[in-house]
PDB file of C-alpha atoms in Angstrom:
ATOM      1  CA  MET A   1     128.872 105.616 125.194  1.00  0.00           C
ATOM      2  CA  THR A   2     132.499 104.669 124.660  1.00  0.00           C
ATOM      3  CA  ALA A   3     134.307 102.172 126.885  1.00  0.00           C
ATOM      4  CA  PRO A   4     135.987 103.844 129.879  1.00  0.00           C
ATOM      5  CA  LEU A   5     139.229 101.939 129.320  1.00  0.00           C
ATOM      6  CA  ARG A   6     141.413 101.400 126.268  1.00  0.00           C
ATOM      7  CA  LEU A   7     144.102  98.736 125.786  1.00  0.00           C
ATOM      8  CA  GLU A   8     146.935  99.304 123.320  1.00  0.00           C
ATOM      9  CA  ARG A   9     150.102  97.477 122.268  1.00  0.00           C
ATOM     10  CA  PRO A  10     152.468 100.311 121.298  1.00  0.00           C
ATOM     11  CA  ARG A  11     155.566  98.103 120.977  1.00  0.00           C
ATOM     12  CA  PRO A  12     156.497  94.429 121.386  1.00  0.00           C
ATOM     13  CA  GLY A  13     156.244  93.296 124.993  1.00  0.00           C
ATOM     14  CA  VAL A  14     154.475  96.459 126.172  1.00  0.00           C
ATOM     15  CA  ALA A  15     150.777  96.952 126.951  1.00  0.00           C
ATOM     16  CA  ARG A  16     149.285 100.390 127.459  1.00  0.00           C
ATOM     17  CA  VAL A  17     146.216 100.753 129.682  1.00  0.00           C
ATOM     18  CA  VAL A  18     144.518 104.095 129.086  1.00  0.00           C
ATOM     19  CA  LEU A  19     141.809 105.541 131.309  1.00  0.00           C
ATOM     20  CA  ASP A  20     139.510 106.901 128.615  1.00  0.00           C
ATOM     21  CA  ARG A  21     137.014 109.307 130.190  1.00  0.00           C
ATOM     22  CA  PRO A  22     138.732 112.597 129.312  1.00  0.00           C
ATOM     23  CA  GLU A  23     135.520 114.617 129.587  1.00  0.00           C
ATOM     24  CA  LEU A  24     135.384 113.559 133.272  1.00  0.00           C
ATOM     25  CA  ARG A  25     139.146 113.850 133.824  1.00  0.00           C
ATOM     26  CA  ASN A  26     139.245 110.016 133.915  1.00  0.00           C
ATOM     27  CA  ALA A  27     137.395 109.860 137.221  1.00  0.00           C
ATOM     28  CA  PHE A  28     136.488 106.447 138.606  1.00  0.00           C
ATOM     29  CA  ASP A  29     133.100 104.863 138.673  1.00  0.00           C
ATOM     30  CA  ASP A  30     132.178 101.273 139.405  1.00  0.00           C
ATOM     31  CA  VAL A  31     132.422 100.301 135.713  1.00  0.00           C
ATOM     32  CA  LEU A  32     135.936 101.701 135.309  1.00  0.00           C
ATOM     33  CA  VAL A  33     137.008 100.080 138.600  1.00  0.00           C
ATOM     34  CA  ALA A  34     135.847  96.661 137.379  1.00  0.00           C
ATOM     35  CA  LYS A  35     137.434  97.045 133.944  1.00  0.00           C
ATOM     36  CA  LEU A  36     140.758  98.202 135.362  1.00  0.00           C
ATOM     37  CA  THR A  37     140.812  95.259 137.784  1.00  0.00           C
ATOM     38  CA  ASP A  38     140.107  92.783 134.981  1.00  0.00           C
ATOM     39  CA  ALA A  39     142.650  94.382 132.647  1.00  0.00           C
ATOM     40  CA  PHE A  40     145.533  94.075 135.099  1.00  0.00           C
ATOM     41  CA  ALA A  41     144.607  90.521 136.036  1.00  0.00           C
ATOM     42  CA  ALA A  42     144.658  89.568 132.343  1.00  0.00           C
ATOM     43  CA  LEU A  43     147.886  91.422 131.542  1.00  0.00           C
ATOM     44  CA  GLY A  44     149.619  89.921 134.550  1.00  0.00           C
ATOM     45  CA  ALA A  45     148.856  86.439 133.195  1.00  0.00           C
ATOM     46  CA  ASP A  46     149.762  87.244 129.568  1.00  0.00           C
ATOM     47  CA  PRO A  47     153.252  85.895 128.733  1.00  0.00           C
ATOM     48  CA  SER A  48     153.558  88.245 125.754  1.00  0.00           C
ATOM     49  CA  VAL A  49     153.414  91.273 128.072  1.00  0.00           C
ATOM     50  CA  ARG A  50     156.625  92.276 129.802  1.00  0.00           C
ATOM     51  CA  ALA A  51     155.714  95.785 131.004  1.00  0.00           C
ATOM     52  CA  VAL A  52     152.550  97.841 131.365  1.00  0.00           C
ATOM     53  CA  VAL A  53     152.069 101.584 130.981  1.00  0.00           C
ATOM     54  CA  LEU A  54     149.146 103.123 132.880  1.00  0.00           C
ATOM     55  CA  ALA A  55     148.010 106.418 131.355  1.00  0.00           C
ATOM     56  CA  GLY A  56     145.062 108.805 131.268  1.00  0.00           C
ATOM     57  CA  GLU A  57     143.567 110.249 128.092  1.00  0.00           C
ATOM     58  CA  GLY A  58     143.308 114.023 127.822  1.00  0.00           C
ATOM     59  CA  LYS A  59     144.421 116.724 130.210  1.00  0.00           C
ATOM     60  CA  SER A  60     144.355 114.724 133.464  1.00  0.00           C
ATOM     61  CA  PHE A  61     145.674 111.365 134.590  1.00  0.00           C
ATOM     62  CA  CYS A  62     142.832 110.703 137.057  1.00  0.00           C
ATOM     63  CA  ALA A  63     140.821 113.146 139.160  1.00  0.00           C
ATOM     64  CA  GLY A  64     139.538 110.594 141.682  1.00  0.00           C
ATOM     65  CA  ALA A  65     135.907 109.575 142.072  1.00  0.00           C
ATOM     66  CA  ASP A  66     133.231 110.416 139.533  1.00  0.00           C
ATOM     67  CA  LEU A  67     130.545 112.764 140.892  1.00  0.00           C
ATOM     68  CA  ALA A  68     127.662 110.651 139.582  1.00  0.00           C
ATOM     69  CA  TRP A  69     129.151 107.608 141.306  1.00  0.00           C
ATOM     70  CA  MET A  70     129.558 109.597 144.529  1.00  0.00           C
ATOM     71  CA  LYS A  71     125.880 110.590 144.379  1.00  0.00           C
ATOM     72  CA  ARG A  72     124.932 106.900 144.277  1.00  0.00           C
ATOM     73  CA  VAL A  73     127.345 106.053 147.080  1.00  0.00           C
ATOM     74  CA  VAL A  74     125.716 108.609 149.377  1.00  0.00           C
ATOM     75  CA  SER A  75     122.534 106.505 149.455  1.00  0.00           C
ATOM     76  CA  TYR A  76     124.236 103.106 149.817  1.00  0.00           C
ATOM     77  CA  ALA A  77     123.339 100.819 152.699  1.00  0.00           C
ATOM     78  CA  PRO A  78     126.290  99.650 154.879  1.00  0.00           C
ATOM     79  CA  GLU A  79     126.572  96.341 153.004  1.00  0.00           C
ATOM     80  CA  GLU A  80     126.635  98.139 149.648  1.00  0.00           C
ATOM     81  CA  ASN A  81     129.302 100.530 150.916  1.00  0.00           C
ATOM     82  CA  GLN A  82     131.449  97.623 152.054  1.00  0.00           C
ATOM     83  CA  ARG A  83     131.035  95.834 148.730  1.00  0.00           C
ATOM     84  CA  ASP A  84     131.892  98.993 146.796  1.00  0.00           C
ATOM     85  CA  ALA A  85     134.976  99.701 148.919  1.00  0.00           C
ATOM     86  CA  SER A  86     136.120  96.084 148.536  1.00  0.00           C
ATOM     87  CA  ALA A  87     135.860  96.342 144.746  1.00  0.00           C
ATOM     88  CA  LEU A  88     137.968  99.519 144.833  1.00  0.00           C
ATOM     89  CA  ALA A  89     140.555  97.803 147.024  1.00  0.00           C
ATOM     90  CA  ALA A  90     140.695  94.881 144.594  1.00  0.00           C
ATOM     91  CA  MET A  91     141.462  97.300 141.757  1.00  0.00           C
ATOM     92  CA  PHE A  92     144.423  98.896 143.524  1.00  0.00           C
ATOM     93  CA  LEU A  93     145.673  95.469 144.583  1.00  0.00           C
ATOM     94  CA  ALA A  94     145.436  94.196 140.985  1.00  0.00           C
ATOM     95  CA  VAL A  95     147.754  96.983 139.828  1.00  0.00           C
ATOM     96  CA  ASP A  96     150.068  96.723 142.842  1.00  0.00           C
ATOM     97  CA  SER A  97     150.430  92.936 142.634  1.00  0.00           C
ATOM     98  CA  CYS A  98     150.701  92.704 138.834  1.00  0.00           C
ATOM     99  CA  PRO A  99     153.861  90.641 138.229  1.00  0.00           C
ATOM    100  CA  LYS A 100     154.790  92.876 135.298  1.00  0.00           C
ATOM    101  CA  PRO A 101     156.443  96.269 135.917  1.00  0.00           C
ATOM    102  CA  VAL A 102     153.878  99.072 135.809  1.00  0.00           C
ATOM    103  CA  VAL A 103     154.940 102.516 134.593  1.00  0.00           C
ATOM    104  CA  GLY A 104     152.634 105.439 135.378  1.00  0.00           C
ATOM    105  CA  ARG A 105     152.394 108.237 132.807  1.00  0.00           C
ATOM    106  CA  VAL A 106     151.004 111.089 134.912  1.00  0.00           C
ATOM    107  CA  GLN A 107     149.834 114.523 133.750  1.00  0.00           C
ATOM    108  CA  GLY A 108     147.431 117.261 134.747  1.00  0.00           C
ATOM    109  CA  ALA A 109     145.940 115.972 137.971  1.00  0.00           C
ATOM    110  CA  ALA A 110     146.142 112.834 140.093  1.00  0.00           C
ATOM    111  CA  LEU A 111     143.789 113.386 143.008  1.00  0.00           C
ATOM    112  CA  GLY A 112     142.268 111.057 145.607  1.00  0.00           C
ATOM    113  CA  GLY A 113     142.123 107.645 143.984  1.00  0.00           C
ATOM    114  CA  GLY A 114     144.239 109.040 141.161  1.00  0.00           C
ATOM    115  CA  ALA A 115     147.064 109.617 143.642  1.00  0.00           C
ATOM    116  CA  GLY A 116     146.471 106.055 144.826  1.00  0.00           C
ATOM    117  CA  LEU A 117     147.010 104.817 141.281  1.00  0.00           C
ATOM    118  CA  VAL A 118     150.315 106.688 141.139  1.00  0.00           C
ATOM    119  CA  ALA A 119     151.322 104.989 144.402  1.00  0.00           C
ATOM    120  CA  VAL A 120     150.758 101.473 143.015  1.00  0.00           C
ATOM    121  CA  CYS A 121     152.891 102.095 139.919  1.00  0.00           C
ATOM    122  CA  ASP A 122     156.418 100.693 140.107  1.00  0.00           C
ATOM    123  CA  VAL A 123     157.811 103.703 138.258  1.00  0.00           C
ATOM    124  CA  ALA A 124     155.853 106.944 137.995  1.00  0.00           C
ATOM    125  CA  VAL A 125     156.813 109.645 135.491  1.00  0.00           C
ATOM    126  CA  ALA A 126     155.043 112.979 135.919  1.00  0.00           C
ATOM    127  CA  ALA A 127     154.761 116.052 133.734  1.00  0.00           C
ATOM    128  CA  GLU A 128     155.758 119.413 135.150  1.00  0.00           C
ATOM    129  CA  GLY A 129     152.680 121.208 136.420  1.00  0.00           C
ATOM    130  CA  THR A 130     150.893 118.045 137.514  1.00  0.00           C
ATOM    131  CA  LEU A 131     148.927 118.457 140.754  1.00  0.00           C
ATOM    132  CA  LEU A 132     148.509 115.557 143.160  1.00  0.00           C
ATOM    133  CA  GLY A 133     146.680 115.222 146.447  1.00  0.00           C
ATOM    134  CA  THR A 134     144.720 113.088 148.874  1.00  0.00           C
ATOM    135  CA  THR A 135     141.822 115.494 149.180  1.00  0.00           C
ATOM    136  CA  GLU A 136     139.217 113.234 150.775  1.00  0.00           C
ATOM    137  CA  VAL A 137     139.060 114.974 154.191  1.00  0.00           C
ATOM    138  CA  ARG A 138     137.630 118.049 152.509  1.00  0.00           C
ATOM    139  CA  LEU A 139     134.591 115.933 151.654  1.00  0.00           C
ATOM    140  CA  GLY A 140     134.328 114.599 155.188  1.00  0.00           C
ATOM    141  CA  ILE A 141     135.663 111.194 154.173  1.00  0.00           C
ATOM    142  CA  VAL A 142     139.137 109.637 154.280  1.00  0.00           C
ATOM    143  CA  PRO A 143     141.737 108.198 151.863  1.00  0.00           C
ATOM    144  CA  GLY A 144     140.930 104.781 153.304  1.00  0.00           C
ATOM    145  CA  VAL A 145     141.472 102.295 150.479  1.00  0.00           C
ATOM    146  CA  ILE A 146     144.553 104.028 149.088  1.00  0.00           C
ATOM    147  CA  SER A 147     146.183 104.599 152.482  1.00  0.00           C
ATOM    148  CA  PRO A 148     148.250 101.355 152.684  1.00  0.00           C
ATOM    149  CA  PHE A 149     149.728 101.973 149.243  1.00  0.00           C
ATOM    150  CA  VAL A 150     150.463 105.662 149.756  1.00  0.00           C
ATOM    151  CA  VAL A 151     152.010 105.176 153.206  1.00  0.00           C
ATOM    152  CA  ARG A 152     154.247 102.374 151.930  1.00  0.00           C
ATOM    153  CA  LYS A 153     155.387 104.569 149.066  1.00  0.00           C
ATOM    154  CA  VAL A 154     156.063 107.880 150.860  1.00  0.00           C
ATOM    155  CA  GLY A 155     156.209 106.976 154.568  1.00  0.00           C
ATOM    156  CA  GLU A 156     154.122 108.060 157.535  1.00  0.00           C
ATOM    157  CA  SER A 157     155.402 111.627 157.750  1.00  0.00           C
ATOM    158  CA  HIS A 158     154.299 112.739 154.279  1.00  0.00           C
ATOM    159  CA  ALA A 159     151.093 110.728 154.532  1.00  0.00           C
ATOM    160  CA  ARG A 160     150.100 112.342 157.807  1.00  0.00           C
ATOM    161  CA  ARG A 161     150.486 115.809 156.352  1.00  0.00           C
ATOM    162  CA  TRP A 162     148.753 115.083 153.051  1.00  0.00           C
ATOM    163  CA  PHE A 163     145.936 112.973 154.516  1.00  0.00           C
ATOM    164  CA  LEU A 164     145.136 115.632 157.120  1.00  0.00           C
ATOM    165  CA  THR A 165     145.495 118.840 155.124  1.00  0.00           C
ATOM    166  CA  GLY A 166     143.952 117.534 151.914  1.00  0.00           C
ATOM    167  CA  GLU A 167     146.153 120.049 150.110  1.00  0.00           C
ATOM    168  CA  ARG A 168     147.242 119.656 146.531  1.00  0.00           C
ATOM    169  CA  PHE A 169     150.959 119.537 145.833  1.00  0.00           C
ATOM    170  CA  ASP A 170     152.989 119.720 142.671  1.00  0.00           C
ATOM    171  CA  ALA A 171     155.042 117.084 140.901  1.00  0.00           C
ATOM    172  CA  ALA A 172     158.301 118.460 142.312  1.00  0.00           C
ATOM    173  CA  GLU A 173     157.083 117.818 145.871  1.00  0.00           C
ATOM    174  CA  ALA A 174     155.810 114.383 144.857  1.00  0.00           C
ATOM    175  CA  LEU A 175     159.296 113.679 143.487  1.00  0.00           C
ATOM    176  CA  ARG A 176     160.971 114.707 146.749  1.00  0.00           C
ATOM    177  CA  ALA A 177     158.612 112.450 148.699  1.00  0.00           C
ATOM    178  CA  GLY A 178     159.115 109.457 146.392  1.00  0.00           C
ATOM    179  CA  LEU A 179     155.558 109.302 145.066  1.00  0.00           C
ATOM    180  CA  VAL A 180     156.891 109.883 141.552  1.00  0.00           C
ATOM    181  CA  HIS A 181     160.340 109.061 140.223  1.00  0.00           C
ATOM    182  CA  SER A 182     160.966 111.675 137.545  1.00  0.00           C
ATOM    183  CA  VAL A 183     159.438 114.976 136.449  1.00  0.00           C
ATOM    184  CA  VAL A 184     159.819 116.224 132.891  1.00  0.00           C
ATOM    185  CA  PRO A 185     158.226 118.855 130.632  1.00  0.00           C
ATOM    186  CA  GLU A 186     154.915 117.529 129.333  1.00  0.00           C
ATOM    187  CA  GLY A 187     156.252 117.410 125.784  1.00  0.00           C
ATOM    188  CA  GLU A 188     158.947 114.973 126.951  1.00  0.00           C
ATOM    189  CA  LEU A 189     156.626 112.692 128.913  1.00  0.00           C
ATOM    190  CA  ASP A 190     156.358 109.946 126.300  1.00  0.00           C
ATOM    191  CA  ALA A 191     160.097 109.975 125.664  1.00  0.00           C
ATOM    192  CA  GLU A 192     160.772 109.542 129.379  1.00  0.00           C
ATOM    193  CA  VAL A 193     158.273 106.684 129.600  1.00  0.00           C
ATOM    194  CA  ASP A 194     160.028 105.041 126.641  1.00  0.00           C
ATOM    195  CA  ARG A 195     163.390 105.463 128.364  1.00  0.00           C
ATOM    196  CA  VAL A 196     162.046 103.663 131.438  1.00  0.00           C
ATOM    197  CA  LEU A 197     160.574 100.904 129.258  1.00  0.00           C
ATOM    198  CA  ASP A 198     163.902 100.456 127.468  1.00  0.00           C
ATOM    199  CA  ALA A 199     165.571  99.892 130.843  1.00  0.00           C
ATOM    200  CA  LEU A 200     162.882  97.475 132.028  1.00  0.00           C
ATOM    201  CA  LEU A 201     162.992  95.381 128.868  1.00  0.00           C
ATOM    202  CA  LEU A 202     166.679  94.662 129.454  1.00  0.00           C
ATOM    203  CA  GLY A 203     165.713  92.687 132.566  1.00  0.00           C
ATOM    204  CA  GLY A 204     164.803  89.018 132.512  1.00  0.00           C
ATOM    205  CA  PRO A 205     160.994  88.654 132.581  1.00  0.00           C
ATOM    206  CA  GLU A 206     161.034  86.222 135.496  1.00  0.00           C
ATOM    207  CA  ALA A 207     163.679  88.232 137.340  1.00  0.00           C
ATOM    208  CA  LEU A 208     161.567  91.378 137.042  1.00  0.00           C
ATOM    209  CA  ALA A 209     158.583  89.686 138.692  1.00  0.00           C
ATOM    210  CA  VAL A 210     160.714  88.230 141.483  1.00  0.00           C
ATOM    211  CA  SER A 211     162.531  91.535 142.044  1.00  0.00           C
ATOM    212  CA  LYS A 212     159.223  93.385 142.308  1.00  0.00           C
ATOM    213  CA  GLY A 213     158.094  90.923 144.963  1.00  0.00           C
ATOM    214  CA  LEU A 214     161.357  91.385 146.882  1.00  0.00           C
ATOM    215  CA  ALA A 215     161.011  95.166 146.857  1.00  0.00           C
ATOM    216  CA  GLN A 216     157.458  94.870 148.180  1.00  0.00           C
ATOM    217  CA  ARG A 217     158.268  92.398 150.956  1.00  0.00           C
ATOM    218  CA  MET A 218     161.761  93.064 152.256  1.00  0.00           C
ATOM    219  CA  GLY A 219     160.895  96.161 154.279  1.00  0.00           C
ATOM    220  CA  ARG A 220     157.848  94.535 155.860  1.00  0.00           C
ATOM    221  CA  VAL A 221     159.327  91.436 157.482  1.00  0.00           C
ATOM    222  CA  PRO A 222     161.964  91.031 160.233  1.00  0.00           C
ATOM    223  CA  LEU A 223     165.568  91.129 159.018  1.00  0.00           C
ATOM    224  CA  GLY A 224     166.294  87.481 159.784  1.00  0.00           C
ATOM    225  CA  GLU A 225     163.221  86.334 157.881  1.00  0.00           C
ATOM    226  CA  ALA A 226     164.047  88.706 155.046  1.00  0.00           C
ATOM    227  CA  LEU A 227     167.590  87.365 154.709  1.00  0.00           C
ATOM    228  CA  MET A 228     166.402  83.767 154.758  1.00  0.00           C
ATOM    229  CA  GLU A 229     163.913  84.484 151.995  1.00  0.00           C
ATOM    230  CA  ALA A 230     166.412  86.534 149.998  1.00  0.00           C
ATOM    231  CA  THR A 231     169.120  83.870 150.049  1.00  0.00           C
ATOM    232  CA  GLY A 232     166.619  81.260 148.886  1.00  0.00           C
ATOM    233  CA  VAL A 233     165.447  83.526 146.079  1.00  0.00           C
ATOM    234  CA  ILE A 234     168.919  84.284 144.727  1.00  0.00           C
ATOM    235  CA  ALA A 235     169.928  80.620 144.881  1.00  0.00           C
ATOM    236  CA  ALA A 236     166.834  79.657 142.899  1.00  0.00           C
ATOM    237  CA  ARG A 237     167.362  82.417 140.344  1.00  0.00           C
ATOM    238  CA  ARG A 238     171.003  81.450 139.768  1.00  0.00           C
ATOM    239  CA  ALA A 239     169.915  77.884 139.029  1.00  0.00           C
ATOM    240  CA  SER A 240     167.001  78.912 136.797  1.00  0.00           C
ATOM    241  CA  ALA A 241     167.181  78.747 133.009  1.00  0.00           C
ATOM    242  CA  GLU A 242     166.773  82.521 132.804  1.00  0.00           C
ATOM    243  CA  GLY A 243     169.470  83.151 135.392  1.00  0.00           C
ATOM    244  CA  GLN A 244     171.861  80.773 133.648  1.00  0.00           C
ATOM    245  CA  GLU A 245     171.231  82.499 130.301  1.00  0.00           C
ATOM    246  CA  GLY A 246     171.746  85.960 131.775  1.00  0.00           C
ATOM    247  CA  MET A 247     174.980  85.120 133.573  1.00  0.00           C
ATOM    248  CA  ARG A 248     176.393  83.262 130.562  1.00  0.00           C
ATOM    249  CA  ALA A 249     175.497  86.149 128.273  1.00  0.00           C
ATOM    250  CA  PHE A 250     177.366  88.535 130.575  1.00  0.00           C
ATOM    251  CA  LEU A 251     180.440  86.293 130.752  1.00  0.00           C
ATOM    252  CA  GLU A 252     180.381  85.747 126.991  1.00  0.00           C
ATOM    253  CA  ARG A 253     179.924  89.472 126.331  1.00  0.00           C
ATOM    254  CA  ARG A 254     176.736  89.062 124.362  1.00  0.00           C
ATOM    255  CA  ARG A 255     173.153  90.232 124.834  1.00  0.00           C
ATOM    256  CA  ALA A 256     170.760  88.001 126.763  1.00  0.00           C
ATOM    257  CA  SER A 257     168.103  86.288 124.679  1.00  0.00           C
ATOM    258  CA  TRP A 258     165.192  88.290 126.087  1.00  0.00           C
ATOM    259  CA  THR A 259     166.622  91.720 125.156  1.00  0.00           C
ATOM    260  CA  GLY A 260     165.827  91.342 121.463  1.00  0.00           C
ATOM    261  CA  GLY A 261     169.144  92.942 120.632  1.00  0.00           C
ATOM    262  CA  ARG A 262     168.554  96.043 122.786  1.00  0.00           C
ATOM    263  CA  GLY A 263     171.151  97.638 125.039  1.00  0.00           C
ATOM    264  CA  SER A 264     173.746  95.835 127.100  1.00  0.00           C
TER     265      SER A 264
END
């Protein structure tokens, strides 16, 4: 049996995490959940990694929970169910809290937990024809673990409709709701991911991590608290070695050291 996850380094500074169960449409089981959690923890701590691409091998990005895993879950005692759900939550949190930008490369289907993975990506690029959905209610369960991430990404209105109807929707609707950020023909998917990576790699590595944290927090705290935190953050970044290098590079009309000669 092959490993359910593959790690690649397609270009300097970029790691590619590939869900590698194409025969099962990259559906989750407990092994894949654990490996994905560990992978993002390791990549987040790796100074050579500046951005991460999350992809699915084959025709689908991720079709949710594996049927064999679901059969085991049906017979779980309450404590086992809680432990299993906690492990799943830890996986989504590992992706969401990774200090490196995460770019989702989404094709085919992203259903249930697969839609949750799209929600925890910082930038999600989807192929035309991709179907997404939070279909759990049709199994008599709920999109429990993914709900905080999906609601924060698309808002209560879209979440209430999708959580309750369990309907599948296309990439164009996901784009309108903000679940994905661009939709391209499938043949252009890799080129669009590369375009996003090119933009990300122009940013200072430390600044990217801090900016991600700001985007996650600023809408969740009172305005006064948010402004106090934000002013402290910008003051610290201006005084940092990276901030000094970036501002001097701009004033001197040269590329910052971390760009490797790319862009401007």
